[in-house]
Coordinates of C-alpha atoms in Angstrom, one line a residue:
M1 CA -0.3 -20.6 -14.7
V2 CA 2.4 -20.6 -12.2
I3 CA 4.0 -23.9 -11.5
S4 CA 6.0 -23.6 -8.2
L5 CA 9.4 -25.8 -7.9
E6 CA 9.6 -24.7 -3.9
A7 CA 9.1 -28.7 -2.9
F8 CA 12.3 -29.6 -5.2
Q9 CA 15.1 -29.5 -2.6
T10 CA 17.7 -32.1 -3.4
V11 CA 21.0 -32.0 -3.4
S12 CA 23.2 -35.4 -4.3
V13 CA 26.2 -35.6 -5.7
D14 CA 27.4 -39.0 -6.8
N15 CA 30.6 -41.0 -7.0
K16 CA 31.4 -39.3 -10.2
G17 CA 31.2 -35.7 -8.6
V18 CA 28.3 -34.9 -10.9
A19 CA 25.6 -33.3 -8.6
Q20 CA 21.9 -33.5 -9.4
V21 CA 19.8 -30.8 -8.5
G22 CA 16.3 -30.0 -6.8
G23 CA 14.5 -27.4 -9.4
G24 CA 13.2 -25.2 -6.8
V25 CA 17.2 -25.1 -4.5
R26 CA 18.4 -21.7 -4.8
L27 CA 22.2 -20.9 -4.7
G28 CA 23.1 -20.9 -1.0
N29 CA 22.2 -24.2 0.2
L30 CA 23.6 -25.6 -3.3
A31 CA 26.9 -24.4 -2.3
T32 CA 26.4 -25.9 1.2
G33 CA 25.3 -28.9 0.0
I34 CA 27.7 -30.0 -2.4
Y35 CA 30.6 -29.1 0.1
N36 CA 29.2 -30.7 3.0
Q37 CA 28.7 -34.3 1.2
S38 CA 31.9 -34.1 -0.4
K39 CA 33.9 -31.1 -0.1
R40 CA 33.4 -30.4 -4.0
A41 CA 32.5 -27.0 -5.6
L42 CA 31.4 -25.2 -8.4
P43 CA 31.2 -21.2 -9.3
H44 CA 28.3 -19.1 -9.1
G45 CA 27.5 -15.5 -9.0
I46 CA 27.2 -14.0 -5.3
C47 CA 23.2 -13.6 -4.6
P48 CA 22.0 -16.8 -2.4
G49 CA 18.7 -16.6 -2.9
V50 CA 18.9 -16.7 -7.0
G51 CA 17.5 -19.7 -7.8
I52 CA 18.8 -23.4 -9.9
G53 CA 16.8 -22.2 -12.8
G54 CA 18.6 -19.1 -13.1
H55 CA 22.0 -20.8 -12.5
A56 CA 21.3 -23.6 -15.2
T57 CA 20.1 -20.9 -17.1
H58 CA 23.0 -18.4 -17.6
G59 CA 26.3 -19.8 -15.5
G60 CA 28.6 -18.0 -12.6
Y61 CA 30.7 -16.1 -12.4
F62 CA 34.5 -16.3 -10.6
A63 CA 37.8 -17.4 -12.2
V64 CA 37.8 -20.3 -9.5
L65 CA 36.4 -23.5 -10.9
D66 CA 34.5 -25.0 -14.2
T67 CA 30.5 -26.1 -14.7
S68 CA 28.6 -27.6 -17.3
G69 CA 25.6 -25.5 -16.5
S70 CA 22.3 -27.5 -16.0
H71 CA 20.6 -29.3 -13.4
H72 CA 23.2 -32.0 -13.4
L73 CA 26.3 -30.4 -12.7
R74 CA 30.2 -31.2 -13.1
T75 CA 31.6 -30.3 -9.6
L76 CA 35.7 -29.9 -8.7
L77 CA 37.5 -30.1 -5.3
A78 CA 36.9 -27.3 -3.7
P79 CA 40.1 -25.4 -2.5
T80 CA 41.5 -26.0 0.6
S81 CA 41.4 -22.4 1.3
M82 CA 40.3 -19.1 -0.9
V83 CA 42.5 -15.3 0.2
N84 CA 39.4 -13.1 0.0
W85 CA 40.9 -9.4 -0.2
N86 CA 39.1 -5.9 -0.7
Y87 CA 41.1 -2.5 -0.9
I88 CA 39.0 1.3 -0.6
V89 CA 41.1 3.1 -2.7
P90 CA 39.4 6.9 -2.7
V91 CA 40.2 8.9 -5.5
S92 CA 38.9 12.9 -6.0
S93 CA 37.9 13.3 -9.5
G94 CA 37.3 12.0 -12.9
E95 CA 40.9 12.1 -13.6
E96 CA 42.0 10.7 -10.7
A97 CA 39.3 7.9 -11.1
A98 CA 40.5 7.1 -15.0
A99 CA 44.0 7.5 -14.1
A100 CA 43.3 4.5 -10.9
F101 CA 41.4 2.5 -13.5
S102 CA 43.5 3.0 -16.3
H103 CA 46.8 1.4 -13.8
I104 CA 44.0 -1.2 -12.6
Q105 CA 43.6 -2.5 -16.2
D106 CA 47.2 -2.5 -17.3
F107 CA 47.0 -5.4 -14.4
A108 CA 44.5 -6.9 -15.6
L109 CA 46.3 -7.6 -18.8
N110 CA 49.9 -8.7 -16.7
A111 CA 51.0 -12.2 -17.1
S112 CA 53.2 -12.1 -14.4
V113 CA 50.6 -11.7 -11.5
I114 CA 47.2 -12.4 -13.3
D115 CA 46.5 -16.2 -13.9
D116 CA 43.2 -18.0 -13.6
K117 CA 43.7 -18.8 -9.6
I118 CA 42.6 -14.9 -9.4
G119 CA 39.4 -13.1 -9.7
F120 CA 38.1 -9.3 -9.1
G121 CA 35.5 -7.2 -9.5
V122 CA 35.9 -3.2 -9.6
V123 CA 33.1 -1.2 -7.7
P124 CA 33.5 2.6 -8.1
S125 CA 31.4 6.1 -6.0
P126 CA 31.9 9.1 -6.6
T127 CA 35.0 9.1 -3.5
S128 CA 36.7 5.4 -3.7
F129 CA 36.7 2.6 -5.5
R130 CA 36.2 -0.9 -4.3
I131 CA 38.5 -3.3 -4.9
H132 CA 37.6 -6.7 -4.3
G133 CA 38.3 -10.6 -5.4
K134 CA 39.6 -13.9 -4.7
Y135 CA 42.9 -15.5 -4.7
R136 CA 42.9 -19.4 -4.8
G137 CA 46.7 -19.3 -3.7
D138 CA 48.7 -19.0 -1.0
E139 CA 48.2 -16.0 1.0
A140 CA 52.0 -15.0 1.1
V141 CA 52.3 -15.0 -2.7
F142 CA 49.4 -12.7 -2.6
K143 CA 50.8 -10.0 -0.5
T144 CA 54.3 -10.4 -1.6
K145 CA 53.5 -10.4 -5.4
I146 CA 50.3 -9.7 -6.7
A147 CA 48.8 -6.6 -3.9
P148 CA 52.2 -4.3 -4.5
E149 CA 51.4 -4.5 -8.2
L150 CA 47.7 -4.3 -8.2
L151 CA 48.7 -1.2 -5.6
R152 CA 51.5 0.4 -7.2
S153 CA 50.8 4.2 -8.0
L154 CA 47.3 4.3 -6.9
P155 CA 46.2 6.1 -3.9
A156 CA 47.1 4.8 -0.7
P157 CA 43.9 2.3 0.2
S158 CA 41.9 3.7 3.3
E159 CA 40.5 0.3 4.2
T160 CA 42.5 -3.0 3.6
S161 CA 41.6 -6.9 4.0
I162 CA 43.2 -9.7 3.3
K163 CA 42.0 -13.5 4.6
S164 CA 42.8 -16.9 4.1
L165 CA 39.1 -18.4 4.6
Q166 CA 37.9 -21.8 4.7
W167 CA 36.0 -22.4 1.2
L168 CA 31.8 -21.7 2.9
V169 CA 33.4 -19.3 5.1
S170 CA 35.1 -17.4 2.1
L171 CA 31.5 -17.8 0.0
A172 CA 29.2 -16.1 3.2
E173 CA 31.9 -13.4 3.1
E174 CA 32.2 -12.6 -0.1
W175 CA 28.0 -12.6 -0.2
G176 CA 27.7 -10.8 3.0
T177 CA 25.0 -13.1 4.2
P178 CA 24.6 -16.5 5.7
L179 CA 24.6 -18.9 2.8
P180 CA 21.3 -21.1 4.4
Q181 CA 18.2 -20.2 2.7
P182 CA 14.2 -20.4 3.6
L183 CA 13.6 -24.0 2.4
S184 CA 9.9 -22.2 1.8
G185 CA 8.3 -18.9 1.9
Y186 CA 11.7 -16.9 0.1
D187 CA 10.0 -13.6 -0.3
E188 CA 13.3 -11.2 -1.2
H189 CA 11.9 -9.3 -4.4
D190 CA 13.5 -5.9 -6.0
N191 CA 12.1 -3.8 -8.4
F192 CA 15.4 -2.2 -10.7
Y193 CA 16.9 -1.9 -14.3
A194 CA 20.1 -3.3 -15.1
K195 CA 22.8 -3.4 -18.0
S196 CA 25.5 -5.1 -19.0
V197 CA 28.5 -3.8 -21.0
V198 CA 30.8 -6.3 -22.8
V199 CA 34.7 -4.9 -23.8
P200 CA 36.2 -6.9 -25.5
E201 CA 40.3 -7.7 -25.0
A202 CA 41.1 -6.4 -27.8
T203 CA 39.1 -3.1 -27.2
P204 CA 40.1 -2.3 -23.9
L205 CA 38.6 0.8 -22.8
T206 CA 40.3 3.8 -23.8
P207 CA 41.9 6.9 -21.3
S208 CA 38.5 8.9 -23.0
A209 CA 35.9 6.4 -22.0
L210 CA 37.4 6.1 -18.4
L211 CA 37.2 9.7 -18.3
K212 CA 34.0 10.1 -19.4
F213 CA 32.7 7.4 -17.2
F214 CA 34.1 8.3 -13.8
T215 CA 33.2 12.4 -14.5
Y216 CA 29.9 11.0 -15.0
I217 CA 29.4 8.7 -11.8
V218 CA 31.6 11.9 -9.6
N219 CA 28.9 14.9 -11.0
S220 CA 26.0 13.0 -11.2
E221 CA 25.2 13.6 -7.7
S222 CA 22.1 15.3 -7.4
T223 CA 20.2 12.2 -10.1
Y224 CA 21.5 9.2 -8.1
P225 CA 18.4 6.8 -7.6
P226 CA 18.5 6.0 -3.7
V227 CA 20.3 2.5 -4.5
W228 CA 22.7 2.0 -7.5
F229 CA 25.9 0.6 -7.9
A230 CA 28.4 -0.2 -11.1
E231 CA 30.9 -3.4 -10.8
L232 CA 33.3 -3.9 -13.4
N233 CA 34.8 -8.0 -13.2
L234 CA 37.3 -9.1 -15.0
Y235 CA 35.9 -11.3 -17.6
G236 CA 39.7 -11.8 -19.4
G237 CA 43.1 -11.1 -19.0
P238 CA 45.8 -14.5 -19.1
S239 CA 44.9 -17.5 -18.5
S240 CA 41.2 -16.6 -18.2
R241 CA 38.7 -19.8 -18.5
V242 CA 36.1 -17.5 -19.3
N243 CA 37.8 -16.9 -22.7
S244 CA 39.3 -20.6 -22.9
P245 CA 37.0 -22.6 -21.5
S246 CA 37.4 -26.2 -21.2
A247 CA 36.0 -28.3 -22.9
L248 CA 33.1 -29.4 -22.0
A249 CA 32.2 -25.8 -21.3
A250 CA 33.7 -24.9 -24.9
D251 CA 29.9 -25.7 -26.0
S252 CA 27.7 -23.6 -23.7
A253 CA 25.6 -20.8 -24.8
Y254 CA 27.3 -18.0 -23.5
S255 CA 29.1 -16.0 -26.4
H256 CA 31.0 -13.2 -25.5
R257 CA 34.5 -15.5 -24.9
D258 CA 36.3 -12.4 -26.3
S259 CA 35.9 -9.9 -23.2
L260 CA 38.3 -8.7 -20.6
W261 CA 35.6 -6.9 -18.6
V262 CA 31.7 -7.0 -18.2
A263 CA 30.0 -3.9 -16.5
Q264 CA 27.1 -4.3 -14.6
L265 CA 25.3 -1.5 -13.8
Y266 CA 21.8 -1.4 -11.5
S267 CA 20.0 0.8 -9.7
T268 CA 16.8 -0.2 -8.1
V269 CA 13.8 1.4 -9.4
P270 CA 10.8 3.5 -7.1
P271 CA 7.7 3.3 -7.9
A272 CA 6.1 5.5 -10.6
A273 CA 4.2 7.5 -7.6
D274 CA 7.3 8.5 -6.2
G275 CA 8.3 10.0 -9.6
G276 CA 11.5 8.3 -9.4
E277 CA 11.0 5.4 -11.9
K278 CA 12.2 7.7 -15.3
A279 CA 15.1 9.3 -13.2
A280 CA 16.6 6.1 -12.1
I281 CA 16.2 4.7 -15.7
E282 CA 18.0 7.6 -17.0
F283 CA 20.8 8.1 -14.7
V284 CA 21.0 3.9 -15.4
Q285 CA 21.5 4.8 -19.4
G286 CA 23.6 7.6 -18.3
L287 CA 26.3 5.1 -16.7
N288 CA 25.8 3.0 -19.9
D289 CA 26.3 6.0 -22.7
A290 CA 29.3 7.3 -20.6
L291 CA 31.2 3.9 -21.3
G292 CA 30.9 4.9 -24.7
M293 CA 28.8 3.2 -27.8
G294 CA 31.1 1.1 -28.9
Y295 CA 30.3 -1.3 -26.2

């Protein structure tokens, strides 16, 4: 038996900032409803079609706010604005990519530029990195203090975008899609295989692990699935709210409170009849193995 919660679409925020959310609400509608009622917000992932069940079970990502993780969600005042930033950094080899990420990892541990106002991820491809994130602070500070340290020693970016945006506009740009989602008839699905790798802050990615990982990406073009991605998201670093949660979040089920990176490795899986299912799974497993068996 499958019970549909699609009709439960209520979002309400009380005078204490606690949001009561129906079991059929999706994240895009959740973010919009909370903000429009109260100018409040909470962290979550970047897929507006994810339902509240998935969010309440697993929580959200991005170093912006705090949440309790249930269908009664504790919210905080939304930032007045967010700095959305994005760089495309070209790389020409596994060696160059490994050296570039090694610098990014040093940057992520640098308390002079990293605090709980910033969150970012790195999306590698065979020819470039996409380094993107949000900064809950002044755009001028990001441009004059944070960005120069991030870009120091990296190849010159081929694309740069830095924008100070209102909260909901910031979310929509990060997600790459409008926030409002259908209240009925939602039918977005994907057949995929994914793995997550948690890298402890006490043992960051080593030069040899980075070289193996990026060489695998650069040299595996003949085996790429039709759609795939790898993304390494910063969970740790100075003032990390993941590793040092508030008292209300400290008793949550999430156990990796000592992480630096969480790598998301993903591929769509073609129908078995196309002969691509095995190859797609093997490609993602290869990405996982390339990061090192120690993780």
